[in-house]
Amino acid sequence: ACFRLLCSLLLPALFLSGILCICLVVLLWGVRLWIQRKKQLSSAGRDGKRPLLVAFFHPYCNAGGGGERVLWCAIRTLQKKYRNVTCVVYTGDKDATGEEIVEGAFRRFNIKLIHPVKFVFLEKRFLVEASLYPHFTLLGQSLGSVFLGWEALLKCAPDIYIDSMGYAFTIPLFKYLGGCRVGCYVHYPTISTDMLSVVRNQDTRFNNAAFITSSPLFSKFKLVYYYFFAFMYGLVGSCSDVVMVNSSWTLNHILSLWRAGACTSVVYPPCDVQAFLDIPLEVEKSTSEYSIVSVSQFRPEKDHPLQIRAFAKLLKEKRVGQQPSLKLILIGGCRNQQDEERVNDLKRLCEELGVSDDVVFRINIPFEELKRHLAEATIGLHTMWNEHFGIGVVECMAAGTVILAHNSGGPKLDIVVPHEGRVTGFLAEDEDSYAETMAFIFSLSPEKRLEVRENARRSVHRFSDQHFEDTFLLSVEPLFK
């Protein structure tokens, strides 16, 4: 009787599930055909041929970070190489016109595009804002990116889709519903084995709150959630036809998560080293003030508080009259109100530590001013733990500062490494080691500092725009076949 009851319930349920699955497949197939039809009806060019649409998904394309430099260099590279290509940028920067965005790219990065770019302005960018998801942020932002990607696909269906900002969950959408060839440039894995180990070891960090680390139950729950997310992330990432990563560190993580080694390659981000190499490199003249410059967006992971605390420690331990006065100059981009609030918090920290008069904030400054600050600086400072690459680190080295970066990620594996057996810079990990290393750099003779600066400058040619163009074109070639 129980068996008969089970069969009478199970068989209709299985039948209904089958019907629903078939309906879903038919619906998705219908949507795909409709999108393909829309694509075919789009306007042809002067020669009668429809241009190949290459779309970049970059909701914050008007920000001033390294990711945006990659975007504009990639577009310029494709415009140089392919004639019948129209580049499209999906963006949520509705507060600026297309002309203003392109002008901003030239002003900030010294990048001039060859042809116009088509901008598709998205209304629902708020769906990928971290502030919308106080809990389950990774999952919330990833699901939000799918809805934002759907809006982008409906507004413009491209032939080739490249996610250039790390929204991997949009890749299957464009591949299977949009019928696009898909690629991505990964600056930073959304989740990494390092993040799993932080939760497993119950470490408190900016992305692992103290109330979670203090509770074994919450930590276990978060670990299960992270493993589930890592599995889903690997699934969507493996849909890519072409995967480009920006460093050895990112490569190791993406290979372990996506398992797409055959189509994955390292493409170092383009650093405008040429623009900095014309800064004359000579023994420093005696000066009454030395500056320490930091170049990075005001985001929590960049760990500006560590820079300020290490600098305060350096000032505290410096004997009066022992050396010239010191200035810490924090240069970076602010993307939104959250970033601006973060800057205000940093200013309050400076007041608490009594270093307000010695710390200068320079926000969203033009390229020429950035160059001037780097030309005058003695030390280039960088403090992000597991920085995926570190364009700011390369720029500091090219400009001739003595770099002091975090002993992890891209700086450790790819950038601040010996060149021809010679020292190119220094690495540190915490407040004490940063303060000690800064004191050590200032204790070196100007001639010895010059030697390190020259070694660093010679080592950065492998991160030039030209090298990026060559490796980028080689990587995306399968998408154009």
Tab-separated table of C-alpha atoms in Angstrom, residues 23 72 75 81 98 116 138 161 163 218 232 258 263 268 281 291 312 321 328 360 386 420 425 444 457:
chain	number	residue	atom	x	y	z
A	23	CYS	CA	9.005	24.146	-21.191
A	72	TRP	CA	40.671	51.356	-22.749
A	75	ILE	CA	39.632	48.717	-27.008
A	81	LYS	CA	44.077	45.531	-35.446
A	98	GLY	CA	30.084	58.972	-23.806
A	116	PRO	CA	34.330	56.182	-31.512
A	138	LEU	CA	29.333	37.617	-3.044
A	161	TYR	CA	31.372	39.380	-25.315
A	163	ASP	CA	33.718	40.545	-19.224
A	218	PHE	CA	29.019	30.863	12.048
A	232	MET	CA	29.236	27.815	-8.781
A	258	TRP	CA	37.757	27.037	-13.308
A	263	CYS	CA	42.145	28.520	-22.924
A	268	TYR	CA	49.978	41.430	-17.779
A	281	LEU	CA	66.722	59.501	-12.867
A	291	SER	CA	57.666	62.331	0.231
A	312	ALA	CA	52.779	57.403	12.148
A	321	GLY	CA	66.829	66.488	13.438
A	328	LEU	CA	52.735	60.822	3.042
A	360	VAL	CA	47.999	64.719	2.020
A	386	ASN	CA	47.276	39.505	-2.046
A	420	GLU	CA	69.331	40.229	-13.505
A	425	GLY	CA	62.452	47.113	-4.406
A	444	LEU	CA	70.530	54.242	2.496
A	457	ARG	CA	63.134	50.876	-14.010
